[in-house]
Every structure is written in structure tokens, then in C-alpha cells.
Coordinates of C-alpha atoms and ligand atoms in Angstrom, one line a residue:
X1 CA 21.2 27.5 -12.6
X2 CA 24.1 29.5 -11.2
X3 CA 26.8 28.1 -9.0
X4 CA 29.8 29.2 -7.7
X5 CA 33.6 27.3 -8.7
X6 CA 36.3 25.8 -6.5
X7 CA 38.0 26.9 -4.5
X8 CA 35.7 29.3 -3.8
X9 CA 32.9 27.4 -3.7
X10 CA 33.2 24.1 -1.5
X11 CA 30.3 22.1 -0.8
X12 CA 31.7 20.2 2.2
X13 CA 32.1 23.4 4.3
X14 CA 28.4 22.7 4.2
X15 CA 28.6 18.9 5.2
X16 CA 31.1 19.2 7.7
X17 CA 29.2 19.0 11.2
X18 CA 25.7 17.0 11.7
X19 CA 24.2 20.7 12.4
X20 CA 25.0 22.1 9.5
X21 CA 24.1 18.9 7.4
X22 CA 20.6 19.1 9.2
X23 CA 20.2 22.8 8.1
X24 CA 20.7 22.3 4.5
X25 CA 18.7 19.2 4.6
X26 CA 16.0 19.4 2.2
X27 CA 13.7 16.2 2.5
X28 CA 12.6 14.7 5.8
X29 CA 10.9 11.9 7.2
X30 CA 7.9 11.3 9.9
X31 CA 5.7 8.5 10.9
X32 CA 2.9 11.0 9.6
X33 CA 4.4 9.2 6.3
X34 CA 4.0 6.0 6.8
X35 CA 1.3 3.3 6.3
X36 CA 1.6 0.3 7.7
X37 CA -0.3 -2.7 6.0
X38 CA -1.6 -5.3 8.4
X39 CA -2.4 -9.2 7.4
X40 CA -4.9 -10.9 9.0
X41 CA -6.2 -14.6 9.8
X42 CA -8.6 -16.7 11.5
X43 CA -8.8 -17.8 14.9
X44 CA -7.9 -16.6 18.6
X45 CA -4.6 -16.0 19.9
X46 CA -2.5 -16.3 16.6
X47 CA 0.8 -14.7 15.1
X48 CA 1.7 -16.4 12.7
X49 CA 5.4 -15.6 11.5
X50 CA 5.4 -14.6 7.0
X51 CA 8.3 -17.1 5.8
X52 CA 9.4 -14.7 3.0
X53 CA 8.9 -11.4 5.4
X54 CA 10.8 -11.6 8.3
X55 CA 10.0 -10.0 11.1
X56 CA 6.3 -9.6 9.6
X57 CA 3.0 -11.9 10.7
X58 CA -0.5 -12.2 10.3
X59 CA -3.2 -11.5 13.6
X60 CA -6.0 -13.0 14.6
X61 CA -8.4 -10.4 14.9
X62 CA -7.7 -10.7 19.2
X63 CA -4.3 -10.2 18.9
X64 CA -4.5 -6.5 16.3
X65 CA -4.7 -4.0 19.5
X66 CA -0.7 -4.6 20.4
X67 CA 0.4 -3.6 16.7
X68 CA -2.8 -0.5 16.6
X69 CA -1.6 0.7 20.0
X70 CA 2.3 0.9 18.9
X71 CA 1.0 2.6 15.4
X72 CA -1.2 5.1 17.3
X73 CA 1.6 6.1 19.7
X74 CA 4.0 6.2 17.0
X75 CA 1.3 8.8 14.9
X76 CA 1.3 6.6 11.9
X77 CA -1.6 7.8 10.2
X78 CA -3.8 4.5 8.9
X79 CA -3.2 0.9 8.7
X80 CA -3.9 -1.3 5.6
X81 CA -6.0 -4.5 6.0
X82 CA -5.1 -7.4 4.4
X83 CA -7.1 -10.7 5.1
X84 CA -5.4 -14.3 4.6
X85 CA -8.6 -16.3 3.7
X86 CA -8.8 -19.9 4.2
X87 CA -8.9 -22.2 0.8
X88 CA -12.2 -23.4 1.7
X89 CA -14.0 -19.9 1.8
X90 CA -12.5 -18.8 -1.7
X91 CA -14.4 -20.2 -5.2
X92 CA -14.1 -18.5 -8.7
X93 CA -16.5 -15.8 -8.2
X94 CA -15.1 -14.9 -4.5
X95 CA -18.1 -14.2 -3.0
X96 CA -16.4 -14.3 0.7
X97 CA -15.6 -10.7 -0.4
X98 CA -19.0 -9.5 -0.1
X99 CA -19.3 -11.7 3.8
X100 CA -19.8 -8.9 5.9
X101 CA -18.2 -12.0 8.5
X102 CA -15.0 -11.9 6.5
X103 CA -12.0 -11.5 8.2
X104 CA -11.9 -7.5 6.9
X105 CA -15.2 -6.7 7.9
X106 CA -14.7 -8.1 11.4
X107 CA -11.1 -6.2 11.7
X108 CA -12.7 -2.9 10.9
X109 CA -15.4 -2.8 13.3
X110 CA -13.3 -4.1 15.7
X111 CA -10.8 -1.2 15.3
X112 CA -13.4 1.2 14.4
X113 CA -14.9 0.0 17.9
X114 CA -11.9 0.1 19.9
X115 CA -10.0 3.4 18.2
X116 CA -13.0 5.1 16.9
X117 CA -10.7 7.7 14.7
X118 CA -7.9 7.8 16.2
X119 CA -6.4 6.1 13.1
X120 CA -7.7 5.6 9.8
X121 CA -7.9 2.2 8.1
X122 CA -7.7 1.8 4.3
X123 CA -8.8 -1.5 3.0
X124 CA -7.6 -3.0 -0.6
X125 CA -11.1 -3.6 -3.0
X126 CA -9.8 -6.3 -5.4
X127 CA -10.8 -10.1 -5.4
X128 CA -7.6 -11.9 -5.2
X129 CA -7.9 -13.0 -1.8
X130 CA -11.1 -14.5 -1.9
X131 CA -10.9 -15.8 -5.7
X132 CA -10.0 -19.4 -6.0
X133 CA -8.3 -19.0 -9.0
X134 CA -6.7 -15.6 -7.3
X135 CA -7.1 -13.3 -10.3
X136 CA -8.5 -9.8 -8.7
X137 CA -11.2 -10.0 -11.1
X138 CA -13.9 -12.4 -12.5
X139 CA -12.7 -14.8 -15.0
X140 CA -14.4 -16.0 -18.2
X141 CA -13.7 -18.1 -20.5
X142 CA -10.1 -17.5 -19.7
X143 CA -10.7 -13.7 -19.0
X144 CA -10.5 -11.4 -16.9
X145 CA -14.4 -8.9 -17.4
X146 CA -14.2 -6.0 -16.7
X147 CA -17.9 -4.4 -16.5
X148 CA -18.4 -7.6 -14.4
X149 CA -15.7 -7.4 -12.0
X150 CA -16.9 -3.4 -11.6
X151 CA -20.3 -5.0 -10.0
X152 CA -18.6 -6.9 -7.5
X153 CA -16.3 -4.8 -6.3
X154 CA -18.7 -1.8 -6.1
X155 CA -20.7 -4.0 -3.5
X156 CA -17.5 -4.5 -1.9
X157 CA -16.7 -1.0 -1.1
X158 CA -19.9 -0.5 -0.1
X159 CA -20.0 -3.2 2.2
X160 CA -16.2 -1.9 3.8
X161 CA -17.4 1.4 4.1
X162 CA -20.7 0.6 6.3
X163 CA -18.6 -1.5 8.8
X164 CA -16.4 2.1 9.1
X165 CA -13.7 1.7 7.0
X166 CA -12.1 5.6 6.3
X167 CA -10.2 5.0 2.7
X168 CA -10.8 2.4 0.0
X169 CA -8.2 1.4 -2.1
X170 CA -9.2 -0.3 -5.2
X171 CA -6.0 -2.3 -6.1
X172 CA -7.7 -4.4 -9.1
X173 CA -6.7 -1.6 -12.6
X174 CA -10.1 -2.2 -14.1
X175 CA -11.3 0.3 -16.2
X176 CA -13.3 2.7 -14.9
X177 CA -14.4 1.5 -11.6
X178 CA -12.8 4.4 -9.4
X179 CA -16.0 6.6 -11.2
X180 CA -18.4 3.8 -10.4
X181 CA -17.4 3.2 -6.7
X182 CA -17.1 6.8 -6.1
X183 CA -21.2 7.3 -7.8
X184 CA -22.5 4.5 -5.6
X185 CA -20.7 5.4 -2.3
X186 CA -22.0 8.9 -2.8
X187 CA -25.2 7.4 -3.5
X188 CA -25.7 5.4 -0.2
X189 CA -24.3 8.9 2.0
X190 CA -20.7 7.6 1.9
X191 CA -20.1 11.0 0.7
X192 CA -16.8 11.2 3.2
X193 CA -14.9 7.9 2.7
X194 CA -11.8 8.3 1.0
X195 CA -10.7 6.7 -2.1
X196 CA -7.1 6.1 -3.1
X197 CA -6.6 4.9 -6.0
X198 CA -4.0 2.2 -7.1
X199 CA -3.8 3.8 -10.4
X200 CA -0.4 3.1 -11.4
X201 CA -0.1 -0.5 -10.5
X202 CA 2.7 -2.3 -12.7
X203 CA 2.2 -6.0 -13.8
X204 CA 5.4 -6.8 -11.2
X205 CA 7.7 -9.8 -10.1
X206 CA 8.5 -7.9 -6.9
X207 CA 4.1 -9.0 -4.8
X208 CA 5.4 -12.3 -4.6
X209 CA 6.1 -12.8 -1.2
X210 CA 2.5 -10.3 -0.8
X211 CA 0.7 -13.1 -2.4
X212 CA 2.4 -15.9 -0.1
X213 CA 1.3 -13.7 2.8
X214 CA -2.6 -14.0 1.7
X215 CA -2.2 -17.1 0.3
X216 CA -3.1 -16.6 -3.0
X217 CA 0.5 -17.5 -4.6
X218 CA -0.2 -21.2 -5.6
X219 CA -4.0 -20.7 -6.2
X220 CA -2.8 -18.0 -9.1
X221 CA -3.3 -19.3 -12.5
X222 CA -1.3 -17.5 -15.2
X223 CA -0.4 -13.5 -14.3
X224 CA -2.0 -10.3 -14.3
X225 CA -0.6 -8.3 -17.5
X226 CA -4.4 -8.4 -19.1
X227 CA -5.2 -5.7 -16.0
X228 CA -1.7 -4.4 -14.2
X229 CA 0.7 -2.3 -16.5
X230 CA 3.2 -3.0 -18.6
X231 CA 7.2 -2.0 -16.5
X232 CA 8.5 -0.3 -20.2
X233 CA 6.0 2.0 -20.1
X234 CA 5.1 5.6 -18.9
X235 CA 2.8 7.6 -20.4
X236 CA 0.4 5.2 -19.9
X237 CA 1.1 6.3 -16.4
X238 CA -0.1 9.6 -16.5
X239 CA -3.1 8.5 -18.4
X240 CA -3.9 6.4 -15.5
X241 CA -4.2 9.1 -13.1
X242 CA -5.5 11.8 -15.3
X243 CA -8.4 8.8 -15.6
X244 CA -8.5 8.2 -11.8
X245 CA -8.2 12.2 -11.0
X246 CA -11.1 12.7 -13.2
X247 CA -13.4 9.9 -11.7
X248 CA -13.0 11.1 -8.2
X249 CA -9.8 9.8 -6.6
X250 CA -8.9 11.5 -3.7
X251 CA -4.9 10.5 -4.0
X252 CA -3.4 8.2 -6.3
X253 CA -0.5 5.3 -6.1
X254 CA 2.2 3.8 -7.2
X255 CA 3.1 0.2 -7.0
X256 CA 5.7 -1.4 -6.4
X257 CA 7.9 1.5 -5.2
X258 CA 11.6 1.6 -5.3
X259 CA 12.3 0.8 -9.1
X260 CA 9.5 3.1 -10.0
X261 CA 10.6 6.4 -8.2
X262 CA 10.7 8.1 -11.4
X263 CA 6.7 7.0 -12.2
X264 CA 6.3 8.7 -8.7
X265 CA 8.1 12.0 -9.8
X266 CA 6.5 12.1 -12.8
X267 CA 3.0 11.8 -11.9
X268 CA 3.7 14.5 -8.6
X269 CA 5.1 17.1 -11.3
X270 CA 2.0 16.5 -13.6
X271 CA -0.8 16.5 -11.2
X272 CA 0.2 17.9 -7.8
X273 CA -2.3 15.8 -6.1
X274 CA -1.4 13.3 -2.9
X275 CA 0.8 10.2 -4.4
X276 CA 1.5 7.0 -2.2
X277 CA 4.1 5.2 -2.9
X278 CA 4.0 1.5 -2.2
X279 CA 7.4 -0.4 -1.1
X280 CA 5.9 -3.6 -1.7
X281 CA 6.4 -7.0 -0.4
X282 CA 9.6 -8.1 -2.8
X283 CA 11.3 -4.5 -1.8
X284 CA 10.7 -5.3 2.3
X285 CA 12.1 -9.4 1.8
X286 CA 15.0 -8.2 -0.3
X287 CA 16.2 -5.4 2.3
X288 CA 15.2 -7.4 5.2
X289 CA 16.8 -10.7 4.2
X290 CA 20.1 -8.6 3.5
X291 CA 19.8 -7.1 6.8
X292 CA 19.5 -9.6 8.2
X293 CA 22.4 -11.7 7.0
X294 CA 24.6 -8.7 7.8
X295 CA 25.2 -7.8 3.9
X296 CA 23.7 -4.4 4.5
X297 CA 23.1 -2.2 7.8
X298 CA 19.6 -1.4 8.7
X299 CA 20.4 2.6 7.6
X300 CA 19.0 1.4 4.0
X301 CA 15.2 1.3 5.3
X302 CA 15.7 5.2 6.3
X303 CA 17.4 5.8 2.9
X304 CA 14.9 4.0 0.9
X305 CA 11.8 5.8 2.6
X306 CA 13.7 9.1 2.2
X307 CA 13.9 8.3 -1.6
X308 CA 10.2 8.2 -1.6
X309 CA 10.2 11.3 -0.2
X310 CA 12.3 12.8 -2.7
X311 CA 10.9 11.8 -5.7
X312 CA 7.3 13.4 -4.9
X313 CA 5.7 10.6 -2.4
X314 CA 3.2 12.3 0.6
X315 CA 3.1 8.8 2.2
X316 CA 4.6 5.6 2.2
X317 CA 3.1 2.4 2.4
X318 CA 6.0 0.2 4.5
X319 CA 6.4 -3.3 6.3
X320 CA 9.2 -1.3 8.3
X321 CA 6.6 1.5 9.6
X322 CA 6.2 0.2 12.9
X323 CA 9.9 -1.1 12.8
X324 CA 11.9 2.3 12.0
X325 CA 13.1 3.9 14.6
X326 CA 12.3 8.1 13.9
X327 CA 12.5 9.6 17.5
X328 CA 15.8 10.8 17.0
Ligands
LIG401 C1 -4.0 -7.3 -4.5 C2 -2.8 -6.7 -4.0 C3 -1.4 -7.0 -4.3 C4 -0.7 -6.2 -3.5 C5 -1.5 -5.3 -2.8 N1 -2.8 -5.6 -3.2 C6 -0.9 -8.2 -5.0 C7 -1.2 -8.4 -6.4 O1 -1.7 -7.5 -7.1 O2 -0.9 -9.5 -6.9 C8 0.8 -6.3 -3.4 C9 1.4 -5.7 -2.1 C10 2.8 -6.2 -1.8 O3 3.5 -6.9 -2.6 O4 3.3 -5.8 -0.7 N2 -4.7 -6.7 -5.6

């Protein structure tokens, strides 16, 4: 790389005035980039406030078209479904998955009905929020089966995509079931619904307010290191996507976000495909919470997207989508 040398070179002549900063600006930021994930619950006329995610709630299916509306006029691209299920509709195999009642199902057709395509909705495939013991798989004699777990959530993307739903996102790291999902949706003419892969999902501290959102925190019985990754590692990374590329992933992710920027950098310079990055829920209570108690200013949501941006992301899964303000 060749530079120039002080004092003929000076880098703040460049950084002096805003118009000059903006012209040497080499990252930038739109709601084109954001996601914004949406929980859900039962019942008419709720929002219910997330104790460990201020500022975020879960909808009753009647109350989604405020939050769509401001998404679609803000141009964020797709929402995320997450369902809170009640305790009584969740047993060990989590069958109220494959409900085509569940709350999901019912979310997608309404928005599907309402919207049509004027934004896309992804929806997680895993079993966590319907599973009693919340594992995102089956569990058998104290483990997690893979082949087994594949059948399930198979009929579950199925069963998403024929109520509409644009992009599944299997979210569970089971071996091999982006191929067999991708098969089986081609199979029943879902030739055109998106996959996005969690590929790179890390075995992380950082979901737990995620899983008090869904209510599958106190149902979970040990953790998920048999299935998500290991933080030391990344190689097997790459391995992961070069896996998911190969079975038929249409763009890949990786989860949590912010202390795994250089996973995100990596995996864009190796496979220049679409990665998502996902600031999870223990990023969004952390920098909320400190805003909050005025220990940091509000700036840090822009500068933590923008660092998504910079290390490789296309999009960005946020809690702050709808919140950021980017008509400036
Ligand atoms: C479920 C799922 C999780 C998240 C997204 N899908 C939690 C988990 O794997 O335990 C986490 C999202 C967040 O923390 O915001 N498979």
C-alpha cells in the first residue's frame, strides 16, 4: 500500500467539514439493511412490553398492522416472525409447530393477506418454541437426533411456505437439513421461497433475553453446544457455509453479531454470497439498557449497524430497525 508522510500528507484536511467527511465515506447505511424480527402472542388487543428488551413487545395478531405499516413506509425489506407459545400448547415433540393454527401460521396469512408483497416475511424453522423441554430439536434419551429432527422441521417449512411465507430460516444447526428442506420445497412447487440459512450459529450466552421473549428460558433443560458452535472456533465456520452453500442456501448468517464481526468478514471474503448478520437479543438489552440509563448516547445503534456493514454484512437483523432514525 502506498501512502504519503506528514506534513505532507494530513488525513484531517479530509475530516475537516461534514461534506468532505461524507465524500470519503466509504460504508453506508439504509433501512434496505435492516430486518426487523417481530414476536408474537395470543389474544386480541395485546402489547405486551419484553422485561429484558426495552422498548420491544409481543402483538397479538390484531395489533401487527401498526408496526408492518411503519416497516413498509420505512422500506425495511422483511420482518421476522417469532411466536411466544403458551405452556400448555408445547410437549416434547412440539407438535404445535406443525398447527397450521399456530400463532406463525396465522401471522403470515394475515400479512400475506393484508401486504400481499409488499414486504417479505422470513420465519425461523427450529422447535424451541413449541418444545416443552425447549431444545430446537427432538430429544432422546437425553439427545438431541438429528435425522429425526430433519423430519419435523421439513414438514414445518413446508407448512410456512403454503400459508405464504417468502424466506425460511432454519435456526436449529442440524446436519444437513438445509439440502433436505430445500429437495422437498422444490418437490411440492415451492421452487421460489427463499432459504437463509443460520449456518454460523454460535452456542451463545448473549439469546437470553430472545428466549425470555418466547418463553422458552425456564422450560430449557441443559444448553445447546451438542447442535450450536463452539465461540473458539473458526474454521468450522467456513465449513458451515461451504455445507449450507452447497445444499441450496440462498444467503447465509451469522449469529449473535457484534462479537463475531470477524466470522462475518471471513465468511464474505470466502464465499461472496449474501451474509446476515444477526444483532441478537443480549446485544439489543445491553445497548438499550445503557441508553437508557444515560451511560451511552443513542449514536452507538448507528455505529454498531455500520460495523455490520463493514465487516461484509448485506443485511442486518435489528430490534432497533424500526427505532433508528435514517432520514437524515
Ligand atoms: C431459536 C432462535 C434463537 C434465536 C433466534 N432463533 C435462540 C436460541 O437458539 O436459543 C436468538 C435470537 C436473539 O437472541 O435475538 N432457534
Amino acid at each position: 500500500m502506498i501512502t504519503g508522510k506528514y506534513p505532507n500528507l494530513r488525513m484531517r484536511r479530509s475530516r475537516k467539514n461534514s461534506w468532505s467527511r461524507r465524500l470519503v465515506q466509504e460504508n453506508s447505511l439504509s433501512y434496505n439493511d435492516l430486518i426487523l424480527p417481530i414476536f408474537l402472542t395470543d389474544g386480541s388487543n395485546q402489547k405486551i412490553p419484553i422485561k429484558s428488551m426495552p422498548n420491544i413487545y409481543r402483538y397479538s395478531i390484531d395489533r401487527l398492522s401498526k408496526i408492518i405499516d411503519k416497516s413498509i413506509k420505512k422500506k425495511i425489506p422483511m420482518v421476522a416472525l417469532f411466536p411466544q407459545t403458551k405452556i400448555k400448547l408445547k410437549n416434547p415433540l412440539g407438535s404445535e409447530a406443525l398447527n397450521e393454527n399456530n400463532l406463525v401460521c396465522k401471522a403470515i396469512r394475515y400479512i400475506k393477506k393484508r401486504y400481499k408483497n409488499e414486504i417479505g416475511i422470513m420465519c425461523d424453522v427450529a422447535l424451541d418454541p413449541y418444545t416443552s423441554h425447549g431444545h430446537d430439536g427432538l430429544l432422546k434419551n437425553s439427545k438431541i437426533v438429528n435425522d429425526e429432527t430433519i423430519n419435523v422441521l421439513v414438514k414445518q417449512s413446508l407448512l410456512q411456505a403454503s400459508m405464504g411465507c417468502d424466506v425460511i430460516a432454519p435456526s436449529d444447526m442440524m446436519d444437513g437439513r438445509i439440502g433436505k428442506i430445500r429437495k422437498e420445497l422444490d418437490k411440492n412447487k415451492f421452487e421460489d421461497v427463499q432459504i437463509i440459512s443460520y449456518a454460523v450459529k454460535y452456542a451463545s450466552s448473549f439469546y437470553g433475553p430472545f428466549r425470555d421473549a418466547v418463553g422458552s428460558k425456564g422450560a430449557l433443560r441443559g444448553d445447546k453446544k451438542t447442535y450450536q458452535m463452539d465461540f473458539k472456533n473458526t474454521n468450522e465456520a467456513l465449513r458451515e457455509v461451504s455445507i449450507d452453500i452447497k445444499e441450496g442456501a440462498d444467503m447465509v448468517m451469522v449469529k449473535p453479531g457484534l462479537p463475531y464481526l470477524d466470522i462475518i468478514k471471513n465468511v464474505k471474503e470466502h464465499f461472496k454470497i449474501p451474509v446476515l448478520a444477526y444483532q441478537v437479543s443480549g446485544e439489543y438489552s445491553l445497548i438499550a439498557n445503557g441508553i437508557k440509563q444515560g451511560i451511552i448516547d443513542d449514536n452507538v445503534i448507528y455505529e454498531t449497524l455500520m460495523a455490520f456493514k463493514r465487516a461484509g454484512s448485506n443485511a442486518i437483523i435489528s430490534y432497533f430497525a424500526d427505532q433508528i432514525n435514517l432520514d437524515f
